[in-house]
Amino acid sequence: MSSKETREILKESKRYLVQQKDLFGNIIYNDSDMNTTNIIQNNIQTSDEPWAAADSIEALNHSINKCLKCGLGNSRTNFVFGVGNPNADVMFVGEAPGADEDAQGEPFVGRAGQLLNKILAAIEFKREDVYICNILKCRPPGNRDPQPSEMELCTPYLYKQISLIQPKFIICLGRIAAQWLLQTNATLGSLRGKIHNYRGTKLIVTYHPAALLRNPNWKYPAWDDMKMFREEYNKIK
Ligand code: URA
């Protein structure tokens, strides 16, 4: 193995371990006895930053929405925390706010958001029933991809959101959210179409609505993903 490959592996391992620490504190977990309630809740309390003690979604928003941990804090118009039912069974996680979301302070309000609303309606959910947020809370300039350093700094907030909401399903919209949460470089094509176990929570990967706007042929497999989700959801209802 070349030293470049070794460095890459070490970098990836570090990223993975940092995410695990954000999620689980110093607990070394064992997948078999994992569930979101007892694991994720344990962890964030181990962070000594004030927001980690927030006991509600509103309190969390209040404690982080002036965040300047990464450079995006200086260029944003609004911090885009998340929207929806704080007790939702289903949490949708996108990539990062775009121009419309940055302007309005709410995720998925632009064209991609209109399509997401239609997808929700097709599976008999309203926007208010679910919780919608992003990997990043601030808009990357020019809608570029989030950088790993930005995701590392920002995703502890997402993990805390997950721990407060305790959804039964997480639906990753697009490659960036899926790869980050599942800590993999696998392609979106290989991640969709199945139910992943994300620390005891069912996680489904599907196309980002913006990708569906660019490539309408993907609407067919995206619809398969949503039907699969609805069938699984019906089983718990
Ligand atoms: N794309 C995203 O990933 N998130 C948004 O909030 C809007 C567009």
CSV table of C-alpha atoms and ligand atoms in Angstrom, one decimal:
chain,number,residue,atom,x,y,z
A,1,MET,CA,0.0,0.0,0.0
A,2,SER,CA,1.4,3.4,-0.9
A,3,SER,CA,1.9,6.1,1.8
A,4,LYS,CA,-0.8,8.2,0.1
A,5,GLU,CA,-3.3,5.3,0.5
A,6,THR,CA,-2.3,4.9,4.1
A,7,ARG,CA,-2.8,8.6,4.7
A,8,GLU,CA,-6.3,8.4,3.1
A,9,ILE,CA,-7.3,5.4,5.3
A,10,LEU,CA,-6.0,7.2,8.4
A,11,LYS,CA,-8.0,10.4,7.4
A,12,GLU,CA,-11.2,8.4,6.8
A,13,SER,CA,-10.7,6.5,10.1
A,14,LYS,CA,-10.3,9.7,12.0
A,15,ARG,CA,-13.4,11.2,10.4
A,16,TYR,CA,-15.3,8.0,11.3
A,17,LEU,CA,-14.1,8.0,14.9
A,18,VAL,CA,-14.9,11.8,15.4
A,19,GLN,CA,-18.4,11.1,14.1
A,20,GLN,CA,-18.8,8.2,16.5
A,21,LYS,CA,-17.6,10.3,19.4
A,22,ASP,CA,-20.1,13.0,18.5
A,23,LEU,CA,-22.8,10.4,18.4
A,24,PHE,CA,-21.9,8.2,21.3
A,25,GLY,CA,-19.4,10.0,23.5
A,26,ASN,CA,-16.7,7.7,24.7
A,27,ILE,CA,-18.9,4.6,24.6
A,28,ILE,CA,-17.6,1.8,22.4
A,29,TYR,CA,-20.8,0.5,21.0
A,30,ASN,CA,-22.0,-2.9,19.9
A,31,ASP,CA,-24.5,-2.8,17.1
A,32,SER,CA,-26.5,-5.6,18.6
A,33,ASP,CA,-27.7,-3.7,21.6
A,34,MET,CA,-28.1,-0.4,19.8
A,35,ASN,CA,-31.1,1.8,19.6
A,36,THR,CA,-31.5,5.5,19.1
A,37,THR,CA,-33.1,6.1,22.5
A,38,ASN,CA,-30.4,4.7,24.7
A,39,ILE,CA,-27.4,5.3,22.6
A,40,ILE,CA,-27.7,8.7,20.8
A,41,GLN,CA,-29.2,10.2,24.0
A,42,ASN,CA,-26.2,9.2,26.0
A,43,ASN,CA,-23.6,10.7,23.8
A,44,ILE,CA,-24.2,14.3,23.1
A,45,GLN,CA,-24.5,15.1,26.8
A,46,THR,CA,-20.8,14.2,26.9
A,47,SER,CA,-20.0,17.3,24.8
A,48,ASP,CA,-19.3,20.3,27.0
A,49,GLU,CA,-20.7,22.9,24.6
A,50,PRO,CA,-23.8,24.6,25.9
A,51,TRP,CA,-26.0,23.5,23.0
A,52,ALA,CA,-25.4,19.9,23.8
A,53,ALA,CA,-27.6,20.3,26.9
A,54,ALA,CA,-30.6,21.6,24.9
A,55,ASP,CA,-33.7,19.6,25.8
A,56,SER,CA,-35.9,20.6,22.9
A,57,ILE,CA,-35.6,21.3,19.3
A,58,GLU,CA,-36.4,25.0,19.9
A,59,ALA,CA,-33.8,25.3,22.6
A,60,LEU,CA,-31.2,23.7,20.3
A,61,ASN,CA,-32.1,26.1,17.5
A,62,HIS,CA,-31.8,29.0,19.8
A,63,SER,CA,-28.4,27.9,21.1
A,64,ILE,CA,-26.8,27.2,17.7
A,65,ASN,CA,-28.3,29.6,15.2
A,66,LYS,CA,-25.5,32.2,15.6
A,67,CYS,CA,-22.9,29.6,14.9
A,68,LEU,CA,-19.6,30.8,13.3
A,69,LYS,CA,-17.6,27.6,13.6
A,70,CYS,CA,-16.9,27.4,9.9
A,71,GLY,CA,-16.5,30.1,7.2
A,72,LEU,CA,-20.1,29.6,6.0
A,73,GLY,CA,-21.3,31.5,9.0
A,74,ASN,CA,-19.9,34.7,7.6
A,75,SER,CA,-21.5,34.4,4.1
A,76,ARG,CA,-25.0,33.1,5.1
A,77,THR,CA,-28.1,35.2,5.2
A,78,ASN,CA,-29.9,32.8,7.5
A,79,PHE,CA,-29.0,29.8,9.5
A,80,VAL,CA,-31.2,27.0,8.2
A,81,PHE,CA,-31.9,24.9,11.3
A,82,GLY,CA,-34.7,22.6,10.1
A,83,VAL,CA,-38.5,22.5,10.0
A,84,GLY,CA,-41.4,20.3,10.8
A,85,ASN,CA,-42.8,18.1,13.6
A,86,PRO,CA,-40.3,17.8,16.5
A,87,ASN,CA,-41.9,14.4,17.3
A,88,ALA,CA,-41.8,13.2,13.7
A,89,ASP,CA,-41.5,9.5,12.8
A,90,VAL,CA,-39.7,10.5,9.7
A,91,MET,CA,-36.8,12.7,9.2
A,92,PHE,CA,-35.6,13.8,5.7
A,93,VAL,CA,-31.9,14.9,5.5
A,94,GLY,CA,-30.7,16.9,2.5
A,95,GLU,CA,-27.3,18.3,1.7
A,96,ALA,CA,-27.2,22.0,2.5
A,97,PRO,CA,-29.4,25.1,2.0
A,98,GLY,CA,-29.5,26.7,-1.5
A,99,ALA,CA,-30.2,30.3,-2.3
A,100,ASP,CA,-33.9,30.2,-1.6
A,101,GLU,CA,-33.3,28.4,1.7
A,102,ASP,CA,-30.6,30.8,2.7
A,103,ALA,CA,-32.9,33.7,2.0
A,104,GLN,CA,-35.9,32.3,3.9
A,105,GLY,CA,-34.2,30.4,6.7
A,106,GLU,CA,-36.1,27.2,5.9
A,107,PRO,CA,-34.9,24.0,4.2
A,108,PHE,CA,-36.3,22.8,0.9
A,109,VAL,CA,-38.4,25.8,0.0
A,110,GLY,CA,-37.0,26.3,-3.6
A,111,ARG,CA,-37.8,24.2,-6.7
A,112,ALA,CA,-36.3,21.1,-5.1
A,113,GLY,CA,-38.5,21.7,-2.1
A,114,GLN,CA,-41.6,22.0,-4.2
A,115,LEU,CA,-40.8,18.6,-5.6
A,116,LEU,CA,-40.2,17.2,-2.2
A,117,ASN,CA,-43.6,18.4,-1.1
A,118,LYS,CA,-45.1,16.6,-4.1
A,119,ILE,CA,-43.2,13.4,-3.2
A,120,LEU,CA,-44.5,13.7,0.4
A,121,ALA,CA,-48.0,14.1,-0.8
A,122,ALA,CA,-47.7,11.0,-3.1
A,123,ILE,CA,-46.8,8.9,0.0
A,124,GLU,CA,-49.6,10.6,2.0
A,125,PHE,CA,-47.5,12.8,4.2
A,126,LYS,CA,-47.7,16.5,4.7
A,127,ARG,CA,-44.6,18.6,5.2
A,128,GLU,CA,-45.8,19.4,8.7
A,129,ASP,CA,-45.9,15.6,9.6
A,130,VAL,CA,-42.2,15.0,9.0
A,131,TYR,CA,-39.0,16.8,10.0
A,132,ILE,CA,-36.8,18.2,7.2
A,133,CYS,CA,-33.2,19.4,7.7
A,134,ASN,CA,-29.8,19.2,6.1
A,135,ILE,CA,-26.3,18.0,6.7
A,136,LEU,CA,-25.1,21.7,6.7
A,137,LYS,CA,-27.1,24.5,8.3
A,138,CYS,CA,-25.5,27.2,6.2
A,139,ARG,CA,-25.3,27.7,2.4
A,140,PRO,CA,-22.1,26.9,0.7
A,141,PRO,CA,-21.3,29.7,-1.8
A,142,GLY,CA,-22.4,29.0,-5.3
A,143,ASN,CA,-24.1,25.8,-4.1
A,144,ARG,CA,-20.8,24.0,-4.1
A,145,ASP,CA,-20.5,20.6,-2.4
A,146,PRO,CA,-20.1,20.8,1.4
A,147,GLN,CA,-16.4,20.3,2.4
A,148,PRO,CA,-15.6,17.5,4.8
A,149,SER,CA,-14.3,20.1,7.4
A,150,GLU,CA,-17.7,21.9,7.3
A,151,MET,CA,-19.6,18.6,7.7
A,152,GLU,CA,-17.4,17.6,10.6
A,153,LEU,CA,-18.1,20.9,12.4
A,154,CYS,CA,-21.8,21.0,11.6
A,155,THR,CA,-23.1,17.5,11.9
A,156,PRO,CA,-22.9,17.3,15.7
A,157,TYR,CA,-25.9,19.6,15.5
A,158,LEU,CA,-27.7,17.1,13.2
A,159,TYR,CA,-26.9,14.2,15.6
A,160,LYS,CA,-28.4,16.3,18.4
A,161,GLN,CA,-31.5,16.9,16.3
A,162,ILE,CA,-31.8,13.2,15.7
A,163,SER,CA,-31.4,12.5,19.4
A,164,LEU,CA,-34.2,14.9,20.3
A,165,ILE,CA,-36.6,13.9,17.5
A,166,GLN,CA,-35.8,10.1,17.7
A,167,PRO,CA,-37.3,9.4,14.3
A,168,LYS,CA,-38.2,5.9,13.3
A,169,PHE,CA,-37.0,6.5,9.8
A,170,ILE,CA,-34.3,8.7,8.3
A,171,ILE,CA,-34.5,9.4,4.6
A,172,CYS,CA,-31.3,10.6,3.1
A,173,LEU,CA,-31.9,12.8,0.1
A,174,GLY,CA,-28.9,12.4,-2.2
A,175,ARG,CA,-25.4,11.1,-2.1
A,176,ILE,CA,-23.8,13.7,0.2
A,177,ALA,CA,-26.3,13.0,3.1
A,178,ALA,CA,-26.2,9.2,2.6
A,179,GLN,CA,-22.4,8.9,2.4
A,180,TRP,CA,-21.9,11.1,5.4
A,181,LEU,CA,-24.4,9.4,7.7
A,182,LEU,CA,-23.4,6.0,6.6
A,183,GLN,CA,-19.7,6.9,6.5
A,184,THR,CA,-19.1,5.3,3.2
A,185,ASN,CA,-17.9,6.2,-0.3
A,186,ALA,CA,-20.4,3.8,-1.9
A,187,THR,CA,-22.4,5.2,-4.8
A,188,LEU,CA,-25.9,6.4,-4.4
A,189,GLY,CA,-27.0,3.7,-6.8
A,190,SER,CA,-25.7,1.0,-4.5
A,191,LEU,CA,-27.1,2.6,-1.3
A,192,ARG,CA,-30.6,3.1,-2.5
A,193,GLY,CA,-33.3,0.4,-2.7
A,194,LYS,CA,-32.6,-1.1,0.7
A,195,ILE,CA,-33.2,-0.4,4.4
A,196,HIS,CA,-30.0,0.4,6.3
A,197,ASN,CA,-29.7,0.2,10.0
A,198,TYR,CA,-28.4,3.6,11.3
A,199,ARG,CA,-27.7,2.9,14.9
A,200,GLY,CA,-31.0,1.2,15.4
A,201,THR,CA,-33.0,3.6,13.2
A,202,LYS,CA,-34.1,2.5,9.7
A,203,LEU,CA,-32.4,4.6,7.1
A,204,ILE,CA,-33.4,4.8,3.4
A,205,VAL,CA,-31.4,6.5,0.7
A,206,THR,CA,-33.0,8.1,-2.4
A,207,TYR,CA,-32.2,10.6,-5.0
A,208,HIS,CA,-32.0,14.3,-4.1
A,209,PRO,CA,-35.1,16.2,-5.5
A,210,ALA,CA,-32.7,18.6,-7.3
A,211,ALA,CA,-31.2,15.5,-9.1
A,212,LEU,CA,-34.7,14.5,-10.1
A,213,LEU,CA,-35.3,17.9,-11.6
A,214,ARG,CA,-32.1,17.5,-13.7
A,215,ASN,CA,-32.8,14.0,-14.6
A,216,PRO,CA,-36.5,13.1,-14.6
A,217,ASN,CA,-35.8,9.5,-15.6
A,218,TRP,CA,-34.6,9.0,-12.0
A,219,LYS,CA,-38.2,9.7,-10.8
A,220,TYR,CA,-39.0,6.0,-11.5
A,221,PRO,CA,-36.4,4.5,-9.1
A,222,ALA,CA,-37.1,7.3,-6.6
A,223,TRP,CA,-40.7,6.3,-6.6
A,224,ASP,CA,-39.7,2.7,-5.9
A,225,ASP,CA,-37.7,4.0,-2.9
A,226,MET,CA,-40.7,5.9,-1.6
A,227,LYS,CA,-43.0,3.0,-2.1
A,228,MET,CA,-40.6,0.8,-0.2
A,229,PHE,CA,-40.4,3.4,2.6
A,230,ARG,CA,-44.3,3.7,2.8
A,231,GLU,CA,-44.6,-0.1,3.0
A,232,GLU,CA,-42.1,-0.2,5.9
A,233,TYR,CA,-43.8,2.7,7.6
A,234,ASN,CA,-47.2,1.0,7.3
A,235,LYS,CA,-45.7,-2.0,9.2
A,236,ILE,CA,-45.0,0.1,12.3
A,237,LYS,CA,-48.3,2.0,12.2
B,1,URA,N1,-31.0,21.2,-1.3
B,1,URA,C1,-30.8,20.7,-0.1
B,1,URA,O1,-30.0,19.7,0.0
B,1,URA,N2,-31.3,21.3,0.9
B,1,URA,C2,-32.1,22.3,0.9
B,1,URA,O2,-32.6,22.7,1.9
B,1,URA,C3,-32.4,22.8,-0.4
B,1,URA,C4,-31.9,22.3,-1.5
